[in-house]
């Protein structure tokens, strides 16, 4: 007997829609893969002639060499001087160093804040407050990076240059004050603890943070006059020989950290929220504190998702352009000092590509920088996926799943 559903017009219509949806999804996935492959092929085709033997060709060693004019090795990125008879000064080393330095400082700022916010909203915050706070934090990701770069380069950077002691005071004293505040919360009277609960900490902690920042700023002139003769910037320049620049790696890391926080927070919070609630509730029912529940129950389960969130944030930091372009000073330096400027691969491409002649050495060098950036982010995402799969497989084995 024939299946009656095969002659049903409604069934055939649904089947056609399902096939069309499957075809469109498959075509979209294949299109994405082909686009990525096409980008890689285009970059390779444009970069390979750079290493052909000839007048315009370069060697790989020239891209990492440091020819110095004063007898010392100096890594320089000066591709506009690549003319006949001129020593090549187009080392990619300072660009790679600037890219990694900016990403590292951004992750130093973003990871503790993003993971702390994710842990608090998934375990400590009430459902009603979480429903309001989580979308608000995720909307921060929609803020254009050029706005953050504008604020960092034209407002925050000059303020830090003029008020270095206040900035150092906030950076050093704020974490200490936060730890003291957390320890002092346990010693408060019981009625006050019931009023200032951890579930509503996102509300009453913000005024405390503002007061701590104001206190740190007010205390800065005191210890600056006691220990550094009233001028910390002059002491740093005389003692360590460091020139405090308005646009430096620390400003870039701070601004780019705030750009990376929403993405890491959203993915990490989803990973922690996906942990079955009965596990957390069971741990607390057996006498575990919420901190023990977080560190010993929820984090091991959500670790693959958290690691992926950090790696995606790192990829965003490596490929960021506008913040680095506007807040770094664009100085191709290879120094580990956070008060010096830097220059990244992405910012160099954005600045120099419109002025580079297509097919020239400068043009191909910029495409080589784009290829290096492409490979770096591709390898980072691949490594994140492999580690995430390995952690998930290890967790399944620890539970005894097949």
C-alpha positions as a printed Julia matrix, in Angstrom:
402×3 Matrix{Float64}:
  0.0    0.0    0.0
  1.21   3.5   -0.74
  1.86   5.94   2.03
 -1.15   8.28   2.31
  1.08  11.15   3.34
  2.91  11.02  -0.01
 -0.26  12.15  -1.8
 -1.12  14.85   0.72
 -0.54  18.33  -0.87
  0.28  19.86   2.5
  2.92  17.21   3.15
  4.47  17.7   -0.28
  4.54  21.48   0.25
  6.32  21.1    3.59
  8.77  18.67   2.02
  9.61  21.14  -0.73
 10.17  23.92   1.82
 12.42  21.66   3.88
 14.47  20.79   0.82
 14.75  24.46  -0.15
 15.85  25.42   3.37
 18.41  22.61   3.41
 19.74  23.7    0.02
 20.04  27.35   1.11
 21.8   26.45   4.37
 24.2   24.14   2.56
 24.9   26.77  -0.1
 25.54  29.39   2.59
 28.0   27.15   4.4
 29.83  26.25   1.21
 29.87  29.94   0.21
 31.55  30.91   3.47
 34.22  28.24   3.01
 34.84  29.28  -0.59
 35.11  32.93   0.44
 37.74  32.15   3.06
 39.68  30.02   0.59
 39.42  32.74  -2.07
 40.81  35.35   0.31
 43.74  33.09   1.19
 44.44  32.32  -2.48
 44.29  36.01  -3.45
 46.75  36.97  -0.71
 49.12  34.17  -1.67
 49.02  35.06  -5.38
 49.77  38.71  -4.62
 52.52  37.98  -2.08
 54.49  35.27  -3.93
 55.99  37.7   -6.52
 57.55  39.61  -3.64
 60.08  36.8   -3.2
 60.87  36.22  -6.86
 64.5   36.91  -7.71
 64.87  40.24  -9.39
 65.17  43.93  -8.77
 61.96  44.14  -6.73
 62.34  40.83  -4.95
 63.07  40.48  -1.23
 64.38  37.68   0.91
 62.7   36.32   3.99
 65.66  37.34   6.1
 65.16  40.98   5.07
 61.69  40.9    6.65
 63.17  40.0   10.03
 66.52  41.75   9.82
 67.52  44.8   11.81
 69.99  46.91   9.85
 71.2   49.75  12.02
 72.57  53.02  10.82
 74.34  53.78  14.12
 76.08  50.43  14.54
 73.24  48.91  16.59
 70.54  46.59  15.37
 67.24  48.45  14.91
 64.0   46.9   13.72
 62.33  49.47  11.5
 59.23  49.56   9.35
 60.02  52.09   6.62
 58.66  50.55   3.39
 58.53  53.91   1.6
 62.36  53.88   1.5
 62.47  50.69  -0.55
 64.17  52.22  -3.54
 67.04  51.08  -5.68
 70.33  51.43  -3.83
 68.73  51.96  -0.42
 69.09  49.43   2.39
 65.79  47.66   2.98
 64.15  48.76   6.23
 60.86  46.9    6.1
 60.98  44.49   9.03
 57.66  42.99  10.04
 58.97  42.3   13.54
 57.81  45.61  15.11
 54.37  45.21  13.55
 53.96  41.69  14.88
 55.26  42.8   18.26
 52.82  45.71  18.38
 49.92  43.44  17.41
 50.71  40.93  20.15
 51.42  43.63  22.73
 48.1   45.37  22.12
 46.22  42.06  22.25
 47.95  40.98  25.48
 47.18  44.25  27.27
 43.58  44.1   26.06
 43.16  40.54  27.37
 44.74  41.48  30.7
 42.0   44.08  31.08
 39.13  42.11  29.56
 39.47  38.55  30.89
 39.13  39.23  34.66
 36.27  41.7   34.19
 34.37  39.63  31.62
 34.71  36.31  33.45
 33.88  37.95  36.79
 30.75  39.51  35.32
 29.76  36.2   33.72
 30.22  34.27  36.98
 28.29  36.87  38.96
 25.34  37.07  36.57
 25.05  33.29  36.14
 25.32  32.27  39.81
 24.85  35.25  42.12
 22.45  37.62  40.34
 18.7   37.28  40.7
 16.82  36.19  37.55
 15.0   39.53  37.24
 18.16  41.62  37.53
 20.02  39.25  35.22
 17.32  39.64  32.56
 18.0   43.4   32.59
 21.77  43.49  33.03
 22.78  40.79  30.53
 21.23  42.47  27.43
 22.69  45.8   28.54
 26.21  44.39  28.69
 25.77  42.59  25.39
 24.66  45.85  23.74
 28.13  47.25  24.48
 29.4   45.1   21.63
 27.37  47.23  19.21
 29.37  50.33  20.15
 31.59  51.31  17.18
 35.26  50.79  17.86
 36.01  54.18  16.32
 34.13  55.82  19.21
 36.26  53.95  21.77
 39.38  54.88  19.82
 38.32  58.53  19.71
 37.72  58.62  23.48
 40.96  56.79  24.23
 43.13  58.83  21.87
 41.75  62.32  22.46
 40.42  62.17  26.03
 41.87  59.32  28.07
 45.41  59.43  26.66
 46.04  63.17  27.24
 44.46  62.92  30.72
 46.82  60.08  31.7
 49.77  62.04  30.33
 48.88  65.07  32.46
 47.74  63.1   35.54
 50.02  60.07  35.57
 50.0   59.81  39.37
 46.18  59.75  39.51
 46.04  57.04  36.85
 48.63  54.89  38.65
 46.8   55.45  41.94
 43.52  54.19  40.5
 45.16  51.15  38.87
 47.02  50.13  42.04
 44.62  51.1   44.82
 41.32  50.06  43.25
 41.99  46.27  43.31
 43.3   46.5   46.9
 40.24  48.48  47.96
 37.96  45.96  46.22
 39.51  43.04  48.09
 39.24  44.97  51.36
 35.59  45.75  50.59
 34.85  42.09  49.88
 36.49  40.96  53.12
 34.74  43.71  55.08
 31.33  42.66  53.72
 31.49  39.54  55.89
 32.04  41.59  59.03
 29.05  43.87  58.52
 26.07  43.53  60.86
 23.53  40.93  59.81
 20.76  43.47  59.0
 23.18  45.38  56.77
 24.27  42.16  55.03
 20.65  41.32  54.33
 20.21  44.72  52.75
 23.49  44.64  50.78
 23.09  41.15  49.37
 25.33  39.65  46.72
 22.3   39.15  44.49
 21.97  42.92  44.15
 25.7   43.68  44.26
 25.56  45.11  40.74
 23.43  47.96  42.11
 25.1   48.93  45.39
 28.67  48.18  44.27
 28.73  50.8   41.51
 28.51  53.78  43.91
 31.21  52.16  46.03
 33.47  51.86  42.97
 32.95  55.51  42.1
 33.79  56.55  45.66
 36.93  54.39  45.6
 38.05  55.97  42.31
 37.53  59.46  43.74
 39.44  58.51  46.89
 42.33  57.12  44.83
 42.48  60.34  42.79
 42.47  62.49  45.94
 45.26  60.43  47.54
 47.51  60.59  44.46
 49.03  64.06  45.15
 49.93  63.0   48.7
 52.04  59.95  47.89
 53.37  61.65  44.75
 54.78  64.5   46.87
 56.12  62.12  49.55
 57.92  59.64  47.31
 58.52  61.34  43.95
 59.04  64.99  44.76
 55.65  66.04  43.49
 56.14  64.98  39.85
 55.92  61.27  39.05
 56.29  61.81  35.31
 59.56  63.72  35.68
 60.87  61.08  38.1
 60.07  58.3   35.61
 61.8   60.18  32.79
 64.91  60.93  34.86
 65.2   57.61  36.7
 64.2   55.18  33.96
 64.62  57.3   30.83
 61.03  56.66  29.75
 59.08  59.23  27.79
 55.45  59.1   28.89
 53.43  59.44  25.69
 49.79  60.4   25.48
 49.08  57.5   23.13
 50.69  54.32  24.36
 50.19  50.59  24.77
 48.44  50.95  28.13
 45.78  53.25  26.67
 45.3   50.89  23.73
 44.92  47.9   26.06
 42.38  49.69  28.23
 40.22  50.86  25.32
 40.47  47.6   23.39
 39.8   45.64  26.58
 36.41  47.35  26.9
 35.74  46.51  23.24
 36.52  42.82  23.86
 34.66  42.47  27.19
 31.1   42.12  25.76
 32.0   39.23  23.45
 33.88  37.27  26.1
 31.17  37.97  28.66
 28.3   36.82  26.43
 29.92  33.52  25.46
 31.26  32.76  28.94
 27.92  33.6   30.56
 26.09  31.32  28.14
 28.56  28.52  28.9
 28.04  28.9   32.66
 24.27  29.2   32.3
 24.15  25.99  30.23
 25.44  23.99  33.2
 22.46  22.03  34.59
 21.03  23.89  37.55
 20.5   20.67  39.5
 24.28  20.24  39.74
 24.78  23.67  41.3
 21.75  23.31  43.55
 22.85  19.83  44.61
 26.33  21.07  45.5
 24.89  23.87  47.62
 22.43  21.46  49.25
 25.4   19.32  50.34
 26.98  22.31  52.1
 29.16  23.86  49.4
 29.36  27.63  49.23
 28.53  29.45  46.04
 32.23  30.07  45.44
 32.96  26.35  45.82
 30.04  25.56  43.55
 31.41  27.94  40.94
 35.04  26.78  41.04
 34.53  23.03  41.55
 31.27  22.29  39.76
 30.38  24.92  37.18
 33.79  25.99  35.88
 35.04  22.46  35.01
 31.86  21.82  33.03
 31.82  25.2   31.3
 35.59  25.31  30.68
 35.4   24.48  26.93
 32.95  27.31  26.31
 34.95  29.74  28.46
 38.16  28.87  26.62
 36.44  29.45  23.28
 35.2   32.82  24.53
 38.73  33.87  25.48
 40.16  32.75  22.15
 37.46  34.56  20.19
 38.17  37.67  22.24
 41.88  37.28  21.49
 41.11  37.04  17.79
 39.03  40.22  18.01
 41.88  41.99  19.81
 44.47  40.9   17.22
 42.37  42.12  14.31
 41.22  45.41  15.86
 42.09  48.4   13.68
 40.46  51.7   14.65
 41.28  51.66  18.36
 44.95  50.9   17.69
 45.0   53.42  14.87
 43.68  56.29  17.01
 45.15  55.51  20.45
 48.57  53.93  19.86
 50.61  56.76  18.31
 51.46  54.4   15.4
 55.12  54.15  16.38
 56.72  50.93  15.14
 58.71  50.24  18.31
 59.83  46.95  19.84
 59.73  47.76  23.54
 57.92  46.1   26.42
 57.23  49.4   28.16
 53.47  50.08  28.35
 54.09  53.83  28.19
 55.57  53.62  24.68
 53.59  53.65  21.47
 53.12  50.73  19.11
 51.96  49.87  15.61
 49.99  46.79  14.61
 49.57  44.92  11.36
 45.95  46.02  10.95
 46.64  49.71  11.57
 49.57  49.69   9.13
 47.38  48.21   6.42
 44.65  50.79   7.07
 47.09  53.71   6.96
 49.41  52.76   4.12
 47.36  50.71   1.67
 45.59  53.71   0.05
 48.99  55.27  -0.71
 50.71  52.1   -1.95
 50.93  51.63  -5.72
 49.26  48.35  -6.8
 51.84  45.79  -7.79
 54.71  47.58  -6.08
 56.9   46.3   -3.28
 55.16  48.4   -0.66
 51.77  47.09  -1.82
 52.91  43.47  -1.64
 54.45  44.0    1.78
 51.13  45.22   3.09
 49.39  42.19   1.6
 52.03  40.04   3.28
 51.09  41.7    6.58
 47.43  40.91   5.8
 48.36  37.29   5.07
 50.24  37.05   8.38
 47.21  38.47  10.19
 44.9   36.06   8.37
 47.05  33.03   9.23
 47.45  34.13  12.84
 43.71  34.47  13.45
 42.98  31.26  11.53
 45.48  29.26  13.57
 44.21  30.8   16.81
 40.6   29.88  16.05
 41.63  26.38  14.97
 43.61  25.9   18.17
 40.66  27.13  20.22
 38.34  24.63  18.55
 40.79  21.74  19.06
 41.33  22.57  22.72
 37.59  23.02  23.28
 36.85  19.62  21.72
 39.61  18.02  23.8
 38.3   19.52  27.04
 34.76  18.43  26.25
 35.93  14.91  25.45
 37.91  14.76  28.71
 34.88  15.91  30.68
 32.71  13.24  29.06
 35.25  10.56  29.95
 35.36  11.8   33.55
 31.56  11.38  33.73
 31.76   7.91  32.25
 29.86   8.77  29.07
 30.63   6.87  25.9
